[in-house]
Coordinates of C-alpha atoms in Angstrom, one line a residue:
M1445 CA 9.8 122.8 -8.9
F1446 CA 9.0 125.2 -6.4
T1447 CA 6.0 123.4 -4.8
E1448 CA 8.8 120.6 -4.2
L1449 CA 11.3 122.4 -2.7
L1450 CA 8.7 123.4 0.1
N1451 CA 9.6 120.0 1.3
P1452 CA 12.4 120.5 3.5
G1453 CA 14.4 117.4 2.7
I1454 CA 14.4 117.9 -1.4
R1455 CA 15.2 122.0 -0.1
D1456 CA 17.9 121.3 1.8
K1457 CA 19.4 118.9 -1.0
V1458 CA 18.9 121.1 -3.6
L1459 CA 20.2 124.3 -1.7
R1460 CA 23.4 122.1 -1.1
S1461 CA 24.3 121.0 -4.6
P1462 CA 27.2 122.3 -6.6
L1463 CA 24.9 123.7 -9.3
M1464 CA 23.5 126.2 -6.8
S1465 CA 26.6 127.5 -5.8
V1466 CA 27.5 127.4 -9.3
L1467 CA 24.7 129.8 -10.4
T1468 CA 24.7 132.2 -6.9
G1469 CA 28.1 133.3 -7.8
P1470 CA 30.5 134.4 -5.2
H1471 CA 27.6 135.2 -3.1
G1472 CA 26.6 132.0 -1.9
V1473 CA 22.9 130.2 -1.9
D1474 CA 22.2 131.9 1.5
S1475 CA 22.6 135.3 0.1
Y1476 CA 19.2 134.3 -2.5
T1477 CA 17.8 132.1 -0.4
E1478 CA 16.9 134.2 2.8
L1479 CA 15.2 136.8 0.3
V1480 CA 12.6 134.2 0.4
D1481 CA 12.5 132.7 3.3
P1482 CA 15.0 134.3 6.0
A1483 CA 15.2 130.1 7.4
W1484 CA 16.5 128.9 4.6
T1485 CA 20.2 129.4 5.2
N1486 CA 23.0 126.8 5.7
R1487 CA 25.0 129.5 7.4
E1488 CA 22.6 129.6 11.0
A1489 CA 20.7 127.6 13.3
R1490 CA 17.2 129.6 12.8
A1491 CA 13.3 128.4 13.4
T1492 CA 10.0 129.3 12.2
V1493 CA 7.3 130.2 14.2
L1494 CA 4.1 127.8 13.2
A1495 CA 1.7 129.1 15.8
V1496 CA 1.2 131.2 18.7
R1497 CA -1.0 130.8 21.7
R1498 CA -1.7 133.1 24.4
Q1499 CA -3.0 130.9 27.1
T1500 CA -2.8 133.8 29.7
S1501 CA -2.4 137.7 30.0
R1502 CA 1.0 137.9 30.8
S1503 CA 2.5 134.6 28.7
V1504 CA 2.9 133.4 25.1
T1505 CA 3.5 130.2 24.1
L1506 CA 5.8 129.5 20.6
T1507 CA 5.9 126.5 18.5
L1508 CA 9.0 126.7 16.2
E1509 CA 9.6 124.6 13.8
P1510 CA 13.9 124.7 13.3
N1511 CA 15.7 124.6 10.0
R1512 CA 18.1 121.9 9.5
L1513 CA 21.3 123.1 11.1
G1514 CA 18.4 124.1 14.2
A1515 CA 17.4 120.7 14.2
Q1516 CA 20.8 119.3 14.7
L1517 CA 21.4 121.6 17.1
C1518 CA 18.3 120.6 19.3
S1519 CA 19.0 116.8 18.1
D1520 CA 20.2 116.6 21.6
F1521 CA 18.4 118.0 23.8
R1522 CA 17.5 117.2 27.2
A1523 CA 13.9 117.7 29.1
G1524 CA 14.8 121.0 31.3
Q1525 CA 17.8 122.5 29.5
H1526 CA 17.6 125.6 27.9
L1527 CA 18.3 127.2 24.9
S1528 CA 19.2 130.7 23.8
V1529 CA 16.7 132.7 21.6
T1530 CA 17.5 135.6 19.1
V1531 CA 15.3 138.1 17.7
E1532 CA 15.6 141.3 16.1
I1533 CA 13.7 144.0 17.6
D1534 CA 14.0 147.8 15.8
G1535 CA 17.2 146.5 14.1
R1536 CA 19.2 145.0 17.0
R1537 CA 19.3 141.3 17.6
H1538 CA 18.7 140.8 21.1
T1539 CA 19.3 137.1 22.6
R1540 CA 17.5 135.1 25.4
C1541 CA 17.2 131.9 27.3
Y1542 CA 14.4 129.9 27.5
S1543 CA 13.4 126.5 28.4
P1544 CA 11.6 124.5 26.3
A1545 CA 8.6 123.0 27.1
N1546 CA 8.6 119.7 24.4
A1547 CA 9.5 116.6 25.1
E1548 CA 12.9 115.0 24.2
G1549 CA 13.2 113.9 20.6
A1550 CA 10.0 116.4 19.7
A1551 CA 10.2 117.9 16.1
L1552 CA 8.4 120.9 16.9
I1553 CA 10.1 123.2 19.5
E1554 CA 7.7 124.9 22.1
L1555 CA 8.4 127.9 24.3
T1556 CA 5.7 129.5 26.7
V1557 CA 7.3 132.7 27.7
G1558 CA 6.3 135.0 30.5
A1559 CA 6.6 138.9 30.1
H1560 CA 7.9 140.7 32.6
Q1561 CA 8.5 144.3 33.1
G1562 CA 11.4 145.8 31.8
G1563 CA 12.0 142.8 29.4
R1564 CA 12.3 143.6 26.5
V1565 CA 12.6 140.4 24.5
S1566 CA 10.0 139.1 26.7
T1567 CA 7.3 141.6 26.3
F1568 CA 8.4 141.9 22.1
L1569 CA 7.2 138.3 21.9
R1570 CA 4.4 138.6 24.0
E1571 CA 2.6 141.5 22.3
H1572 CA 4.3 141.0 18.4
A1573 CA 4.9 137.7 17.6
R1574 CA 3.0 136.0 15.0
P1575 CA 3.4 133.0 12.6
G1576 CA 6.1 133.2 10.3
L1577 CA 8.3 135.2 12.3
V1578 CA 12.1 133.7 12.6
V1579 CA 14.1 133.7 14.9
G1580 CA 17.5 132.2 15.7
L1581 CA 18.8 129.4 18.0
G1582 CA 21.6 128.5 20.4
A1583 CA 22.5 124.8 21.5
P1584 CA 20.9 123.8 24.5
A1585 CA 22.7 124.0 27.4
G1586 CA 22.4 123.4 31.4
D1587 CA 22.3 120.4 34.0
F1588 CA 18.8 120.8 35.2
T1589 CA 18.4 117.5 33.6
L1590 CA 16.4 114.2 34.9
D1591 CA 17.4 111.6 36.8
P1592 CA 16.1 108.1 34.5
A1593 CA 16.9 105.7 37.8
A1594 CA 14.4 107.6 40.1
R1595 CA 10.5 105.8 40.4
R1596 CA 8.9 108.0 42.7
V1597 CA 9.3 111.9 41.3
L1598 CA 8.0 115.4 42.3
F1599 CA 8.1 118.2 40.0
V1600 CA 7.4 121.6 41.4
S1601 CA 7.1 125.0 39.8
G1602 CA 6.1 128.4 40.0
G1603 CA 5.2 131.1 37.2
S1604 CA 7.1 130.5 34.1
G1605 CA 9.1 127.9 36.0
I1606 CA 6.6 125.6 34.9
T1607 CA 8.6 125.1 30.9
P1608 CA 11.3 123.0 32.1
V1609 CA 9.3 121.0 34.8
L1610 CA 6.6 120.4 31.8
S1611 CA 9.1 118.9 29.5
M1612 CA 10.8 116.6 32.4
L1613 CA 7.1 115.4 33.1
R1614 CA 6.4 115.4 29.0
T1615 CA 9.4 112.9 29.0
L1616 CA 8.8 111.0 31.5
R1617 CA 4.9 110.0 30.1
S1618 CA 5.9 109.2 27.1
R1619 CA 9.0 106.5 28.2
G1620 CA 5.8 105.2 30.1
G1621 CA 6.0 107.3 33.4
A1622 CA 7.7 106.2 36.7
D1623 CA 6.3 104.5 39.6
E1624 CA 4.9 108.0 41.2
M1625 CA 4.7 111.0 39.6
A1626 CA 3.1 114.2 41.4
F1627 CA 3.4 118.1 39.9
V1628 CA 2.4 121.1 42.1
H1629 CA 2.5 124.9 40.8
Y1630 CA 2.3 127.4 42.1
A1631 CA 1.1 131.2 40.1
R1632 CA -1.1 134.1 41.1
G1633 CA -4.2 132.7 40.7
P1634 CA -6.1 129.6 38.3
Q1635 CA -6.0 132.4 35.5
D1636 CA -1.9 132.4 35.2
V1637 CA -1.3 128.9 35.2
C1638 CA -0.2 127.6 31.5
Y1639 CA -1.1 124.5 30.6
A1640 CA -3.5 124.1 33.4
D1641 CA -6.0 121.5 31.0
E1642 CA -3.0 119.2 30.1
L1643 CA -2.1 119.0 33.5
N1644 CA -5.7 118.3 34.7
A1645 CA -6.1 115.8 32.2
M1646 CA -3.1 113.6 33.5
T1647 CA -4.4 111.0 35.4
D1648 CA -1.2 109.5 36.1
V1649 CA 0.3 112.6 37.6
R1650 CA -1.0 114.0 41.3
V1651 CA -1.5 117.7 40.2
L1652 CA -1.8 120.5 42.7
Y1653 CA -2.1 123.9 42.4
G1654 CA -0.8 127.0 44.6
Y1655 CA -2.2 130.4 44.2
T1656 CA -0.2 133.3 46.1
R1657 CA -2.8 136.0 45.5
S1658 CA -6.4 133.7 45.7
G1659 CA -7.6 131.1 48.7
S1660 CA -9.0 128.8 45.8
G1661 CA -5.8 126.5 45.4
D1662 CA -5.4 122.7 46.1
L1663 CA -3.0 124.4 48.5
A1664 CA -3.6 127.3 51.2
G1665 CA -0.4 130.2 50.9
R1666 CA 3.0 129.5 49.8
L1667 CA 5.5 126.7 50.2
D1668 CA 5.7 124.7 53.2
A1669 CA 6.6 121.2 54.4
R1670 CA 3.0 120.3 54.0
H1671 CA 2.5 121.2 50.8
L1672 CA 5.5 118.7 49.9
Q1673 CA 4.2 116.1 52.1
T1674 CA 0.6 116.3 50.8
A1675 CA 1.9 116.3 47.2
M1676 CA 4.3 113.0 47.8
A1677 CA 5.7 111.7 51.0
A1678 CA 9.5 110.6 50.5
P1679 CA 10.1 111.2 46.6
D1680 CA 13.3 109.8 44.8
A1681 CA 14.1 112.9 43.0
V1682 CA 12.8 116.3 43.4
Y1683 CA 12.8 118.8 40.7
V1684 CA 11.6 122.7 41.6
C1685 CA 12.3 125.5 39.1
G1686 CA 11.0 129.3 39.5
P1687 CA 11.6 132.4 41.4
Q1688 CA 14.8 131.9 43.7
T1689 CA 12.1 132.3 47.1
L1690 CA 10.8 129.1 45.9
V1691 CA 13.9 127.1 44.6
D1692 CA 15.1 128.2 48.5
A1693 CA 11.7 127.0 50.3
V1694 CA 11.7 123.3 48.5
R1695 CA 15.4 123.1 48.9
A1696 CA 15.1 123.7 52.7
H1697 CA 13.4 120.2 53.3
H1698 CA 14.5 118.6 50.2
P1699 CA 18.5 119.6 50.1
E1700 CA 19.1 116.9 47.3
A1701 CA 16.3 118.7 44.9
R1702 CA 17.8 119.6 41.4
S1703 CA 16.8 123.4 40.8
E1704 CA 17.1 126.4 38.3
S1705 CA 16.2 129.8 39.0
F1706 CA 14.8 131.4 36.4
V1707 CA 14.9 135.1 37.7
P1708 CA 18.3 137.1 37.3
P1709 CA 20.0 138.2 40.5
V1710 CA 19.4 142.4 41.6
F1711 CA 22.9 143.5 42.0
A1712 CA 23.3 145.8 44.2
V1713 CA 25.8 149.0 42.7
S1714 CA 28.0 150.8 45.1
E1715 CA 26.8 154.8 45.8
Q1716 CA 30.6 155.4 45.7
A1717 CA 31.8 156.1 42.0
P1718 CA 34.5 152.8 41.7
G1719 CA 36.9 155.3 39.4
G1720 CA 38.3 152.8 37.1
R1721 CA 37.9 152.8 33.4
I1722 CA 36.6 150.4 30.9
A1723 CA 38.8 149.9 27.5
F1724 CA 36.5 147.7 25.0
T1725 CA 39.6 147.3 23.4
D1726 CA 38.0 145.7 19.5
S1727 CA 36.1 148.9 19.7
D1728 CA 38.7 151.4 20.0
L1729 CA 35.9 152.5 23.1
T1730 CA 36.6 153.7 27.0
V1731 CA 34.3 154.8 29.4
E1732 CA 34.4 155.5 33.1
D1733 CA 33.3 152.2 35.3
D1734 CA 29.9 153.0 37.2
G1735 CA 30.1 149.4 38.7
R1736 CA 27.3 148.0 37.4
P1737 CA 28.1 144.6 35.3
L1738 CA 30.5 145.2 32.2
L1739 CA 27.6 143.7 30.0
V1740 CA 25.0 146.3 30.9
Q1741 CA 27.9 149.0 30.8
A1742 CA 28.7 147.9 26.9
E1743 CA 24.9 147.9 25.9
D1744 CA 24.9 151.8 27.4
A1745 CA 27.9 152.8 25.5
G1746 CA 26.0 151.4 22.2
L1747 CA 28.1 148.1 21.8
T1748 CA 25.5 144.8 21.2
P1749 CA 27.7 142.0 22.9
E1750 CA 25.6 138.9 22.6
S1751 CA 24.1 137.8 26.1
G1752 CA 21.5 135.2 27.0
C1753 CA 20.2 134.1 30.7
R1754 CA 22.0 137.4 32.1
M1755 CA 22.8 135.2 35.2
G1756 CA 25.8 133.6 34.8
I1757 CA 24.6 130.4 33.5
C1758 CA 24.2 130.1 29.3
N1759 CA 28.3 131.6 29.2
S1760 CA 26.7 133.2 25.7
C1761 CA 28.2 136.5 26.9
T1762 CA 31.9 135.5 27.7
R1763 CA 34.8 137.7 26.2
R1764 CA 38.0 137.7 26.5
K1765 CA 39.8 140.1 29.8
T1766 CA 43.0 141.0 28.5
R1767 CA 44.3 143.0 31.5
G1768 CA 43.1 144.1 34.9
A1769 CA 40.6 142.4 37.9
V1770 CA 37.6 141.9 38.0
K1771 CA 34.9 140.4 40.4
N1772 CA 32.1 137.7 40.1
L1773 CA 29.1 139.0 41.0
T1774 CA 27.1 135.7 41.8
T1775 CA 30.6 134.5 43.9
G1776 CA 32.2 137.5 45.1
A1777 CA 35.2 136.3 44.1
V1778 CA 38.0 138.6 42.6
S1779 CA 40.5 137.4 39.5
T1780 CA 43.0 139.4 38.8
V1781 CA 44.7 137.3 36.2
D1782 CA 45.1 138.4 32.5
D1783 CA 44.1 137.0 29.4
E1784 CA 41.1 135.2 30.9
D1785 CA 37.7 134.5 30.0
V1786 CA 35.0 136.2 31.8
R1787 CA 31.3 136.1 31.7
I1788 CA 30.4 140.2 31.7
C1789 CA 26.5 139.7 32.9
V1790 CA 27.8 139.1 36.4
S1791 CA 31.5 140.7 36.4
V1792 CA 32.2 143.9 37.5
P1793 CA 35.4 146.0 37.1
V1794 CA 37.8 146.3 39.8
G1795 CA 40.7 149.0 38.8
D1796 CA 41.1 149.5 35.3
I1797 CA 40.6 147.2 32.8
E1798 CA 40.8 145.9 29.6
L1799 CA 38.2 143.5 27.6
A1800 CA 38.2 142.6 23.9
L1801 CA 34.9 143.3 23.0

């Protein structure tokens, strides 16, 4: 019987049965099944790491098997979107957004995470991810997605921005491809290119590499108009993901390009003390505003609000501001409306505020 429960379909049917609810009493089925396997839960979307590959010295590739709720959550995933991943580090849950590299409709989720300096979650996964690790999942989000009508498609990526673009490329090829496809990827050097073997084997895709710290690539130096012209002249659709400088460079030549930047912006902090007070009303805690985003100040005060992208995209950090004014650091807009939802990762107080946190 136990071995049969390893089959996900049989297992989920048994776990949802009325008999199991009676036998487990007021604590519910999940309280017991999670002791055996943290992914055996009907309350939360989770996924189990099946395989770990370290393709480069600065990245880790994880193959994840979602539980039933996780599979339902990801069933509408569109190539290029991101999803939130929650891991527990030293007893605290941390959530970040990552773009899967797998094609649409895949049963398993593939994430390649590039570790960067100061990145708590990316560094943890790079150094400690192992088969059997269970992570939480959030719903796919984002409008960086494929145009199914395009016939001549140019993809451009830099660093770990390769993952959403590769997801698009894999999806397009699984559907029979477009009339013409080209892929340009920028990295420090050849040793830093994830998925190089797979890309080099794509005979139906023109693949070019640009290395910013090596002269051995197909394209010399950083991106310019000649690079794009060499890859494909007059494409129907252009997709670019990477550092903001790369996105800006591509859009300078292709303003219509669909883009996504994966690096959180660096916000300047005023040298003068703002002088306001932040009241975290749900926690009965008040702190002096130091000018940084509300999310950072909340975390430094010992609170653990949910967050994902930390750049105002995924909305997972949204909280209710009940009183006061805030400034959006990405747009510069100041809102004085009471009882409104704000994204605390990109919002700073303007004077005294109250936040439901």
